[in-house]
């Protein structure tokens, strides 16, 4: 089976690995991302982790076709650098593709993380068979990608636009973009953590599994805002299915039940009936899987 290297550069962590053509993760590692740090240092750290994985495949007689790179921000039209990204300012304008290709001696393909994630869901996950698929990824920020009739929507920054910055509450939490009460500001890891007394997301998710009341309340409130945001986005994209991914989605029904009930309250009757909201099964690896998959088989 054909293989690709995969990198998913997020606002807090960078995931690195090898992904097969069927979407399975063959190897994976996580390193921290320093959002304000020197880009070369991040590239060097990525190469230091990825090169041994690539070498091991080569030693086993397997070839790696290229490297898919998922990035948390808009791309230039040549897909060589990020041009806008609230959560990774140090990488803005940096020639990321060239820096990686020079070091890895493999072709690297950059993709907006929200596109990469929705492709993973569409090909291998909860989005299979959807006609109009909206995929949202929750983490340090919130991104969204859209696939309609098998094609990725590209109209702002090589993706569906900054869906996380629709404004839900003009007096809400301050957002990294400079506005207030954006969907992202209301449902990000930081917002969830704040609602749970400053506990990290991983801890909130595991405590919710043990029925901890504060963790459950924080997830329910976050889900309520997300349901409102998805109801606001629905008239724009008219999705028949919405898949929710990213680290926070590991909370499962503790988050999703609240998203669905808020969506039922806020969305118009047509969407309430036709749109299914499903959690991702990739536990946050969807960006890496989608970026690698697009390297092996571009979407039409
Ligand atoms: Zn914003």
PDB file of C-alpha atoms and ligand atoms in Angstrom:
ATOM      1  CA  UNK A   1       0.000   0.000   0.000  1.00  0.00           C
ATOM      2  CA  UNK A   2       1.222   3.510  -0.818  1.00  0.00           C
ATOM      3  CA  UNK A   3       2.394   5.671   2.090  1.00  0.00           C
ATOM      4  CA  UNK A   4       2.782   9.402   2.753  1.00  0.00           C
ATOM      5  CA  UNK A   5       4.502  11.357   5.481  1.00  0.00           C
ATOM      6  CA  UNK A   6       2.123  13.610   7.404  1.00  0.00           C
ATOM      7  CA  UNK A   7       2.472  16.774   9.479  1.00  0.00           C
ATOM      8  CA  UNK A   8      -0.349  18.654  11.223  1.00  0.00           C
ATOM      9  CA  UNK A   9       0.851  21.986  12.606  1.00  0.00           C
ATOM     10  CA  UNK A  10      -1.671  23.196  15.176  1.00  0.00           C
ATOM     11  CA  UNK A  11      -1.673  26.206  17.481  1.00  0.00           C
ATOM     12  CA  UNK A  12      -0.467  24.200  20.487  1.00  0.00           C
ATOM     13  CA  UNK A  13       0.869  20.873  19.188  1.00  0.00           C
ATOM     14  CA  UNK A  14       2.250  19.477  15.943  1.00  0.00           C
ATOM     15  CA  UNK A  15       1.375  15.913  14.973  1.00  0.00           C
ATOM     16  CA  UNK A  16       3.793  13.940  12.824  1.00  0.00           C
ATOM     17  CA  UNK A  17       3.479  10.517  11.271  1.00  0.00           C
ATOM     18  CA  UNK A  18       3.175   8.100   8.375  1.00  0.00           C
ATOM     19  CA  UNK A  19      -0.280   7.482   6.866  1.00  0.00           C
ATOM     20  CA  UNK A  20      -1.288   4.725   4.419  1.00  0.00           C
ATOM     21  CA  UNK A  21      -3.512   5.094   1.371  1.00  0.00           C
ATOM     22  CA  UNK A  22      -6.489   3.567   3.241  1.00  0.00           C
ATOM     23  CA  UNK A  23      -6.325   6.375   5.830  1.00  0.00           C
ATOM     24  CA  UNK A  24      -4.736   4.278   8.567  1.00  0.00           C
ATOM     25  CA  UNK A  25      -2.075   5.923  10.731  1.00  0.00           C
ATOM     26  CA  UNK A  26       1.033   3.723  10.515  1.00  0.00           C
ATOM     27  CA  UNK A  27       3.169   5.790  12.907  1.00  0.00           C
ATOM     28  CA  UNK A  28       2.508   8.934  14.908  1.00  0.00           C
ATOM     29  CA  UNK A  29       4.210  11.354  17.268  1.00  0.00           C
ATOM     30  CA  UNK A  30       3.352  14.711  18.828  1.00  0.00           C
ATOM     31  CA  UNK A  31       5.696  17.624  19.497  1.00  0.00           C
ATOM     32  CA  UNK A  32       4.824  21.033  21.002  1.00  0.00           C
ATOM     33  CA  UNK A  33       4.270  24.038  18.708  1.00  0.00           C
ATOM     34  CA  UNK A  34       5.567  27.343  20.019  1.00  0.00           C
ATOM     35  CA  UNK A  35       3.189  29.887  18.399  1.00  0.00           C
ATOM     36  CA  UNK A  36       5.571  32.833  18.767  1.00  0.00           C
ATOM     37  CA  UNK A  37       8.780  30.856  18.208  1.00  0.00           C
ATOM     38  CA  UNK A  38      11.242  31.046  15.360  1.00  0.00           C
ATOM     39  CA  UNK A  39       9.862  29.138  12.308  1.00  0.00           C
ATOM     40  CA  UNK A  40      13.200  27.485  11.502  1.00  0.00           C
ATOM     41  CA  UNK A  41      13.289  25.970  15.003  1.00  0.00           C
ATOM     42  CA  UNK A  42       9.830  24.445  14.433  1.00  0.00           C
ATOM     43  CA  UNK A  43      10.824  23.106  10.994  1.00  0.00           C
ATOM     44  CA  UNK A  44      14.003  21.586  12.475  1.00  0.00           C
ATOM     45  CA  UNK A  45      12.000  19.954  15.293  1.00  0.00           C
ATOM     46  CA  UNK A  46       9.513  18.524  12.768  1.00  0.00           C
ATOM     47  CA  UNK A  47      12.296  17.111  10.583  1.00  0.00           C
ATOM     48  CA  UNK A  48      14.061  15.659  13.625  1.00  0.00           C
ATOM     49  CA  UNK A  49      10.893  13.655  14.428  1.00  0.00           C
ATOM     50  CA  UNK A  50       9.773  12.793  10.904  1.00  0.00           C
ATOM     51  CA  UNK A  51      13.076  11.822   9.265  1.00  0.00           C
ATOM     52  CA  UNK A  52      13.613   8.676  11.421  1.00  0.00           C
ATOM     53  CA  UNK A  53      10.039   7.544  10.611  1.00  0.00           C
ATOM     54  CA  UNK A  54      10.706   8.021   6.883  1.00  0.00           C
ATOM     55  CA  UNK A  55      14.079   6.248   7.160  1.00  0.00           C
ATOM     56  CA  UNK A  56      12.455   3.277   8.925  1.00  0.00           C
ATOM     57  CA  UNK A  57       9.946   2.832   6.078  1.00  0.00           C
ATOM     58  CA  UNK A  58      12.770   3.026   3.548  1.00  0.00           C
ATOM     59  CA  UNK A  59      14.809   0.451   5.484  1.00  0.00           C
ATOM     60  CA  UNK A  60      11.757  -1.859   5.415  1.00  0.00           C
ATOM     61  CA  UNK A  61      11.694  -1.570   1.619  1.00  0.00           C
ATOM     62  CA  UNK A  62       8.664   0.730   1.477  1.00  0.00           C
ATOM     63  CA  UNK A  63       8.592   4.024  -0.360  1.00  0.00           C
ATOM     64  CA  UNK A  64       6.957   7.216   0.824  1.00  0.00           C
ATOM     65  CA  UNK A  65       5.365   9.205  -2.008  1.00  0.00           C
ATOM     66  CA  UNK A  66       5.495  12.673  -0.418  1.00  0.00           C
ATOM     67  CA  UNK A  67       4.520  14.599   2.683  1.00  0.00           C
ATOM     68  CA  UNK A  68       1.115  16.140   3.397  1.00  0.00           C
ATOM     69  CA  UNK A  69       1.203  19.185   5.661  1.00  0.00           C
ATOM     70  CA  UNK A  70      -1.914  20.480   7.399  1.00  0.00           C
ATOM     71  CA  UNK A  71      -1.611  24.069   8.665  1.00  0.00           C
ATOM     72  CA  UNK A  72      -3.836  26.178  10.926  1.00  0.00           C
ATOM     73  CA  UNK A  73      -4.261  29.179   8.625  1.00  0.00           C
ATOM     74  CA  UNK A  74      -4.992  30.504   5.137  1.00  0.00           C
ATOM     75  CA  UNK A  75      -2.533  29.694   2.314  1.00  0.00           C
ATOM     76  CA  UNK A  76      -1.198  31.756  -0.577  1.00  0.00           C
ATOM     77  CA  UNK A  77      -2.303  30.699  -4.060  1.00  0.00           C
ATOM     78  CA  UNK A  78       0.969  28.759  -4.636  1.00  0.00           C
ATOM     79  CA  UNK A  79       0.347  26.836  -1.384  1.00  0.00           C
ATOM     80  CA  UNK A  80       3.862  27.622  -0.236  1.00  0.00           C
ATOM     81  CA  UNK A  81       3.217  29.772   2.850  1.00  0.00           C
ATOM     82  CA  UNK A  82       0.516  30.767   5.320  1.00  0.00           C
ATOM     83  CA  UNK A  83      -0.794  34.268   4.716  1.00  0.00           C
ATOM     84  CA  UNK A  84      -3.176  34.592   7.645  1.00  0.00           C
ATOM     85  CA  UNK A  85      -3.345  32.724  10.906  1.00  0.00           C
ATOM     86  CA  UNK A  86      -4.452  34.071  14.269  1.00  0.00           C
ATOM     87  CA  UNK A  87      -2.913  31.237  16.297  1.00  0.00           C
ATOM     88  CA  UNK A  88       0.519  30.855  14.621  1.00  0.00           C
ATOM     89  CA  UNK A  89       1.739  34.409  13.929  1.00  0.00           C
ATOM     90  CA  UNK A  90       5.415  33.407  13.601  1.00  0.00           C
ATOM     91  CA  UNK A  91       4.678  31.307  10.492  1.00  0.00           C
ATOM     92  CA  UNK A  92       2.881  34.086   8.593  1.00  0.00           C
ATOM     93  CA  UNK A  93       4.644  34.635   5.249  1.00  0.00           C
ATOM     94  CA  UNK A  94       7.316  32.011   6.042  1.00  0.00           C
ATOM     95  CA  UNK A  95       8.181  29.779   3.053  1.00  0.00           C
ATOM     96  CA  UNK A  96       7.177  26.598   4.873  1.00  0.00           C
ATOM     97  CA  UNK A  97       6.902  24.286   1.867  1.00  0.00           C
ATOM     98  CA  UNK A  98      10.372  25.133   0.582  1.00  0.00           C
ATOM     99  CA  UNK A  99      11.949  24.840   4.060  1.00  0.00           C
ATOM    100  CA  UNK A 100      10.459  21.353   4.539  1.00  0.00           C
ATOM    101  CA  UNK A 101      11.234  20.146   1.001  1.00  0.00           C
ATOM    102  CA  UNK A 102      14.883  21.232   1.283  1.00  0.00           C
ATOM    103  CA  UNK A 103      15.342  19.272   4.491  1.00  0.00           C
ATOM    104  CA  UNK A 104      13.247  16.168   3.746  1.00  0.00           C
ATOM    105  CA  UNK A 105      14.107  15.860   0.014  1.00  0.00           C
ATOM    106  CA  UNK A 106      10.477  14.907  -0.638  1.00  0.00           C
ATOM    107  CA  UNK A 107       7.643  16.794  -2.274  1.00  0.00           C
ATOM    108  CA  UNK A 108       5.514  18.491   0.400  1.00  0.00           C
ATOM    109  CA  UNK A 109       1.885  19.529  -0.102  1.00  0.00           C
ATOM    110  CA  UNK A 110       0.416  22.208   2.160  1.00  0.00           C
ATOM    111  CA  UNK A 111      -3.294  22.170   2.941  1.00  0.00           C
ATOM    112  CA  UNK A 112      -5.497  24.313   5.191  1.00  0.00           C
ATOM    113  CA  UNK A 113      -6.234  22.180   8.277  1.00  0.00           C
ATOM    114  CA  UNK A 114      -9.994  22.523   7.967  1.00  0.00           C
ATOM    115  CA  UNK A 115      -9.833  21.190   4.382  1.00  0.00           C
ATOM    116  CA  UNK A 116      -7.529  18.332   5.390  1.00  0.00           C
ATOM    117  CA  UNK A 117      -9.847  17.335   8.245  1.00  0.00           C
ATOM    118  CA  UNK A 118     -13.031  17.369   6.167  1.00  0.00           C
ATOM    119  CA  UNK A 119     -11.316  15.269   3.457  1.00  0.00           C
ATOM    120  CA  UNK A 120     -10.358  12.661   6.090  1.00  0.00           C
ATOM    121  CA  UNK A 121     -13.980  12.525   7.284  1.00  0.00           C
ATOM    122  CA  UNK A 122     -15.333  12.360   3.723  1.00  0.00           C
ATOM    123  CA  UNK A 123     -13.019   9.566   2.609  1.00  0.00           C
ATOM    124  CA  UNK A 124     -12.581   7.434   5.728  1.00  0.00           C
ATOM    125  CA  UNK A 125     -14.758   8.735   8.549  1.00  0.00           C
ATOM    126  CA  UNK A 126     -18.135  10.032   9.672  1.00  0.00           C
ATOM    127  CA  UNK A 127     -18.601  12.062   6.463  1.00  0.00           C
ATOM    128  CA  UNK A 128     -18.663   9.090   4.060  1.00  0.00           C
ATOM    129  CA  UNK A 129     -21.600   9.301   1.670  1.00  0.00           C
ATOM    130  CA  UNK A 130     -22.560  12.895   2.553  1.00  0.00           C
ATOM    131  CA  UNK A 131     -23.626  15.156  -0.330  1.00  0.00           C
ATOM    132  CA  UNK A 132     -23.049  18.470   1.449  1.00  0.00           C
ATOM    133  CA  UNK A 133     -20.557  17.937   4.255  1.00  0.00           C
ATOM    134  CA  UNK A 134     -19.456  20.539   6.789  1.00  0.00           C
ATOM    135  CA  UNK A 135     -16.548  19.464   8.996  1.00  0.00           C
ATOM    136  CA  UNK A 136     -15.543  21.566  11.990  1.00  0.00           C
ATOM    137  CA  UNK A 137     -12.409  21.029  14.055  1.00  0.00           C
ATOM    138  CA  UNK A 138     -12.222  22.255  17.642  1.00  0.00           C
ATOM    139  CA  UNK A 139      -8.951  22.898  19.377  1.00  0.00           C
ATOM    140  CA  UNK A 140      -6.868  25.998  20.033  1.00  0.00           C
ATOM    141  CA  UNK A 141      -9.161  27.554  17.408  1.00  0.00           C
ATOM    142  CA  UNK A 142     -12.143  26.438  15.345  1.00  0.00           C
ATOM    143  CA  UNK A 143     -11.823  25.695  11.639  1.00  0.00           C
ATOM    144  CA  UNK A 144     -14.393  24.495   9.143  1.00  0.00           C
ATOM    145  CA  UNK A 145     -14.156  22.847   5.720  1.00  0.00           C
ATOM    146  CA  UNK A 146     -16.911  22.075   3.231  1.00  0.00           C
ATOM    147  CA  UNK A 147     -17.207  19.344   0.567  1.00  0.00           C
ATOM    148  CA  UNK A 148     -20.130  19.623  -1.842  1.00  0.00           C
ATOM    149  CA  UNK A 149     -20.758  16.819  -4.355  1.00  0.00           C
ATOM    150  CA  UNK A 150     -17.224  15.507  -3.792  1.00  0.00           C
ATOM    151  CA  UNK A 151     -15.455  18.841  -4.249  1.00  0.00           C
ATOM    152  CA  UNK A 152     -13.739  21.009  -1.655  1.00  0.00           C
ATOM    153  CA  UNK A 153     -15.055  24.533  -1.425  1.00  0.00           C
ATOM    154  CA  UNK A 154     -12.219  27.017  -2.109  1.00  0.00           C
ATOM    155  CA  UNK A 155     -13.203  30.610  -2.011  1.00  0.00           C
ATOM    156  CA  UNK A 156     -11.352  32.413   0.768  1.00  0.00           C
ATOM    157  CA  UNK A 157      -7.678  31.689   1.564  1.00  0.00           C
ATOM    158  CA  UNK A 158      -7.887  28.386  -0.402  1.00  0.00           C
ATOM    159  CA  UNK A 159     -10.685  27.134   1.888  1.00  0.00           C
ATOM    160  CA  UNK A 160     -14.288  27.836   2.895  1.00  0.00           C
ATOM    161  CA  UNK A 161     -13.214  30.906   4.893  1.00  0.00           C
ATOM    162  CA  UNK A 162     -12.648  31.584   8.569  1.00  0.00           C
ATOM    163  CA  UNK A 163     -15.854  29.978   9.829  1.00  0.00           C
ATOM    164  CA  UNK A 164     -14.681  30.285  13.437  1.00  0.00           C
ATOM    165  CA  UNK A 165     -15.042  34.053  13.327  1.00  0.00           C
ATOM    166  CA  UNK A 166     -18.751  34.463  12.790  1.00  0.00           C
ATOM    167  CA  UNK A 167     -19.878  36.515  15.777  1.00  0.00           C
ATOM    168  CA  UNK A 168     -22.314  34.855  18.197  1.00  0.00           C
ATOM    169  CA  UNK A 169     -22.234  37.301  21.108  1.00  0.00           C
ATOM    170  CA  UNK A 170     -21.047  40.889  20.648  1.00  0.00           C
ATOM    171  CA  UNK A 171     -20.275  41.062  24.388  1.00  0.00           C
ATOM    172  CA  UNK A 172     -18.670  37.618  24.547  1.00  0.00           C
ATOM    173  CA  UNK A 173     -15.070  36.550  25.155  1.00  0.00           C
ATOM    174  CA  UNK A 174     -12.320  38.499  23.356  1.00  0.00           C
ATOM    175  CA  UNK A 175     -11.138  36.646  20.239  1.00  0.00           C
ATOM    176  CA  UNK A 176      -7.582  36.298  18.895  1.00  0.00           C
ATOM    177  CA  UNK A 177      -8.810  38.026  15.689  1.00  0.00           C
ATOM    178  CA  UNK A 178      -9.542  41.278  17.557  1.00  0.00           C
ATOM    179  CA  UNK A 179     -13.352  40.933  17.631  1.00  0.00           C
ATOM    180  CA  UNK A 180     -15.543  39.698  20.500  1.00  0.00           C
ATOM    181  CA  UNK A 181     -17.773  36.676  20.922  1.00  0.00           C
ATOM    182  CA  UNK A 182     -16.684  34.842  17.755  1.00  0.00           C
ATOM    183  CA  UNK A 183     -17.713  31.171  17.545  1.00  0.00           C
ATOM    184  CA  UNK A 184     -14.031  30.277  18.022  1.00  0.00           C
ATOM    185  CA  UNK A 185     -13.709  32.463  21.120  1.00  0.00           C
ATOM    186  CA  UNK A 186     -16.792  30.797  22.663  1.00  0.00           C
ATOM    187  CA  UNK A 187     -15.843  27.144  22.004  1.00  0.00           C
ATOM    188  CA  UNK A 188     -12.012  27.036  21.881  1.00  0.00           C
ATOM    189  CA  UNK A 189      -9.914  24.964  24.282  1.00  0.00           C
ATOM    190  CA  UNK A 190      -9.271  28.157  26.276  1.00  0.00           C
ATOM    191  CA  UNK A 191     -13.017  28.875  26.635  1.00  0.00           C
ATOM    192  CA  UNK A 192     -13.761  25.303  27.711  1.00  0.00           C
ATOM    193  CA  UNK A 193     -10.870  25.315  30.156  1.00  0.00           C
ATOM    194  CA  UNK A 194     -12.034  28.631  31.654  1.00  0.00           C
ATOM    195  CA  UNK A 195     -15.512  27.154  32.241  1.00  0.00           C
ATOM    196  CA  UNK A 196     -13.944  24.230  34.100  1.00  0.00           C
ATOM    197  CA  UNK A 197     -11.867  26.304  36.512  1.00  0.00           C
ATOM    198  CA  UNK A 198      -8.726  26.380  34.358  1.00  0.00           C
ATOM    199  CA  UNK A 199      -8.341  22.621  33.944  1.00  0.00           C
ATOM    200  CA  UNK A 200      -6.730  21.441  30.676  1.00  0.00           C
ATOM    201  CA  UNK A 201      -8.998  19.944  27.987  1.00  0.00           C
ATOM    202  CA  UNK A 202      -7.583  16.427  28.322  1.00  0.00           C
ATOM    203  CA  UNK A 203      -8.432  16.439  32.037  1.00  0.00           C
ATOM    204  CA  UNK A 204     -11.943  17.833  31.406  1.00  0.00           C
ATOM    205  CA  UNK A 205     -12.625  15.053  28.887  1.00  0.00           C
ATOM    206  CA  UNK A 206     -11.446  12.299  31.242  1.00  0.00           C
ATOM    207  CA  UNK A 207     -13.322  13.787  34.226  1.00  0.00           C
ATOM    208  CA  UNK A 208     -16.511  14.038  32.168  1.00  0.00           C
ATOM    209  CA  UNK A 209     -16.225  10.272  31.595  1.00  0.00           C
ATOM    210  CA  UNK A 210     -16.278   9.906  35.392  1.00  0.00           C
ATOM    211  CA  UNK A 211     -19.421  12.128  35.510  1.00  0.00           C
ATOM    212  CA  UNK A 212     -17.628  15.064  37.182  1.00  0.00           C
ATOM    213  CA  UNK A 213     -20.348  17.784  37.387  1.00  0.00           C
ATOM    214  CA  UNK A 214     -18.098  20.786  36.609  1.00  0.00           C
ATOM    215  CA  UNK A 215     -16.530  19.068  33.581  1.00  0.00           C
ATOM    216  CA  UNK A 216     -19.986  18.046  32.295  1.00  0.00           C
ATOM    217  CA  UNK A 217     -21.343  21.581  32.777  1.00  0.00           C
ATOM    218  CA  UNK A 218     -18.349  23.148  30.973  1.00  0.00           C
ATOM    219  CA  UNK A 219     -18.764  20.759  28.024  1.00  0.00           C
ATOM    220  CA  UNK A 220     -22.531  21.324  27.891  1.00  0.00           C
ATOM    221  CA  UNK A 221     -22.093  25.107  27.809  1.00  0.00           C
ATOM    222  CA  UNK A 222     -19.411  24.843  25.115  1.00  0.00           C
ATOM    223  CA  UNK A 223     -21.679  22.520  23.121  1.00  0.00           C
ATOM    224  CA  UNK A 224     -24.558  24.991  23.436  1.00  0.00           C
ATOM    225  CA  UNK A 225     -22.458  27.730  21.803  1.00  0.00           C
ATOM    226  CA  UNK A 226     -21.256  25.340  19.116  1.00  0.00           C
ATOM    227  CA  UNK A 227     -24.843  24.313  18.309  1.00  0.00           C
ATOM    228  CA  UNK A 228     -25.772  27.983  17.954  1.00  0.00           C
ATOM    229  CA  UNK A 229     -22.768  28.562  15.652  1.00  0.00           C
ATOM    230  CA  UNK A 230     -23.621  25.556  13.476  1.00  0.00           C
ATOM    231  CA  UNK A 231     -27.241  26.739  13.231  1.00  0.00           C
ATOM    232  CA  UNK A 232     -25.938  30.149  12.057  1.00  0.00           C
ATOM    233  CA  UNK A 233     -23.665  28.550   9.441  1.00  0.00           C
ATOM    234  CA  UNK A 234     -26.308  26.173   8.082  1.00  0.00           C
ATOM    235  CA  UNK A 235     -28.169  28.635   5.808  1.00  0.00           C
ATOM    236  CA  UNK A 236     -24.811  29.470   4.140  1.00  0.00           C
ATOM    237  CA  UNK A 237     -23.637  25.914   3.363  1.00  0.00           C
ATOM    238  CA  UNK A 238     -26.880  23.943   3.664  1.00  0.00           C
ATOM    239  CA  UNK A 239     -25.127  20.817   5.012  1.00  0.00           C
ATOM    240  CA  UNK A 240     -26.853  17.446   5.138  1.00  0.00           C
ATOM    241  CA  UNK A 241     -24.199  16.306   7.601  1.00  0.00           C
ATOM    242  CA  UNK A 242     -21.907  18.059  10.082  1.00  0.00           C
ATOM    243  CA  UNK A 243     -18.903  16.243  11.562  1.00  0.00           C
ATOM    244  CA  UNK A 244     -17.260  17.600  14.712  1.00  0.00           C
ATOM    245  CA  UNK A 245     -13.595  16.746  15.190  1.00  0.00           C
ATOM    246  CA  UNK A 246     -10.512  17.917  17.069  1.00  0.00           C
ATOM    247  CA  UNK A 247      -9.293  17.153  20.577  1.00  0.00           C
ATOM    248  CA  UNK A 248     -12.436  18.336  22.413  1.00  0.00           C
ATOM    249  CA  UNK A 249     -14.646  16.009  20.356  1.00  0.00           C
ATOM    250  CA  UNK A 250     -13.124  13.097  22.306  1.00  0.00           C
ATOM    251  CA  UNK A 251     -15.666  14.090  24.998  1.00  0.00           C
ATOM    252  CA  UNK A 252     -18.294  12.347  22.833  1.00  0.00           C
ATOM    253  CA  UNK A 253     -21.918  12.641  23.958  1.00  0.00           C
ATOM    254  CA  UNK A 254     -21.048  14.936  26.883  1.00  0.00           C
ATOM    255  CA  UNK A 255     -20.402  17.538  24.175  1.00  0.00           C
ATOM    256  CA  UNK A 256     -22.479  16.274  21.244  1.00  0.00           C
ATOM    257  CA  UNK A 257     -25.827  15.936  23.049  1.00  0.00           C
ATOM    258  CA  UNK A 258     -25.639  19.592  23.971  1.00  0.00           C
ATOM    259  CA  UNK A 259     -24.566  20.596  20.422  1.00  0.00           C
ATOM    260  CA  UNK A 260     -27.543  18.700  18.978  1.00  0.00           C
ATOM    261  CA  UNK A 261     -30.109  20.114  21.395  1.00  0.00           C
ATOM    262  CA  UNK A 262     -28.828  23.667  20.886  1.00  0.00           C
ATOM    263  CA  UNK A 263     -28.918  23.116  17.107  1.00  0.00           C
ATOM    264  CA  UNK A 264     -32.537  21.926  17.372  1.00  0.00           C
ATOM    265  CA  UNK A 265     -33.426  25.083  19.328  1.00  0.00           C
ATOM    266  CA  UNK A 266     -31.649  27.529  17.003  1.00  0.00           C
ATOM    267  CA  UNK A 267     -31.703  26.103  13.459  1.00  0.00           C
ATOM    268  CA  UNK A 268     -34.645  26.631  11.131  1.00  0.00           C
ATOM    269  CA  UNK A 269     -37.071  23.655  10.836  1.00  0.00           C
ATOM    270  CA  UNK A 270     -35.668  22.513   7.464  1.00  0.00           C
ATOM    271  CA  UNK A 271     -32.165  22.049   8.875  1.00  0.00           C
ATOM    272  CA  UNK A 272     -33.416  20.534  12.135  1.00  0.00           C
ATOM    273  CA  UNK A 273     -34.944  17.733  10.100  1.00  0.00           C
ATOM    274  CA  UNK A 274     -32.305  17.106   7.446  1.00  0.00           C
ATOM    275  CA  UNK A 275     -28.932  17.814   9.078  1.00  0.00           C
ATOM    276  CA  UNK A 276     -27.211  15.078  11.089  1.00  0.00           C
ATOM    277  CA  UNK A 277     -24.502  16.049  13.579  1.00  0.00           C
ATOM    278  CA  UNK A 278     -21.887  13.344  14.181  1.00  0.00           C
ATOM    279  CA  UNK A 279     -18.637  13.197  16.170  1.00  0.00           C
ATOM    280  CA  UNK A 280     -15.349  12.322  14.477  1.00  0.00           C
ATOM    281  CA  UNK A 281     -13.809   8.952  15.288  1.00  0.00           C
ATOM    282  CA  UNK A 282     -10.239  10.091  14.547  1.00  0.00           C
ATOM    283  CA  UNK A 283      -9.524  11.542  18.021  1.00  0.00           C
ATOM    284  CA  UNK A 284      -7.797  14.620  16.606  1.00  0.00           C
ATOM    285  CA  UNK A 285      -5.669  12.857  13.926  1.00  0.00           C
ATOM    286  CA  UNK A 286      -7.972  13.854  11.034  1.00  0.00           C
ATOM    287  CA  UNK A 287      -5.823  16.812   9.854  1.00  0.00           C
ATOM    288  CA  UNK A 288      -2.793  14.574   9.446  1.00  0.00           C
ATOM    289  CA  UNK A 289      -4.789  11.793   7.765  1.00  0.00           C
ATOM    290  CA  UNK A 290      -6.467  14.195   5.314  1.00  0.00           C
ATOM    291  CA  UNK A 291      -3.242  16.023   4.400  1.00  0.00           C
ATOM    292  CA  UNK A 292      -1.478  12.707   3.673  1.00  0.00           C
ATOM    293  CA  UNK A 293      -4.471  11.398   1.732  1.00  0.00           C
ATOM    294  CA  UNK A 294      -4.521  14.498  -0.498  1.00  0.00           C
ATOM    295  CA  UNK A 295      -0.821  13.973  -1.228  1.00  0.00           C
ATOM    296  CA  UNK A 296      -1.488  10.406  -2.390  1.00  0.00           C
ATOM    297  CA  UNK A 297      -4.794  11.117  -4.176  1.00  0.00           C
ATOM    298  CA  UNK A 298      -5.822  14.733  -4.841  1.00  0.00           C
ATOM    299  CA  UNK A 299      -9.558  15.425  -4.618  1.00  0.00           C
ATOM    300  CA  UNK A 300     -11.068  16.340  -7.980  1.00  0.00           C
TER     301      UNK A 300
HETATM  302 ZN1  LIG B   1     -12.618  35.990  15.945  1.00  0.00          ZN
END
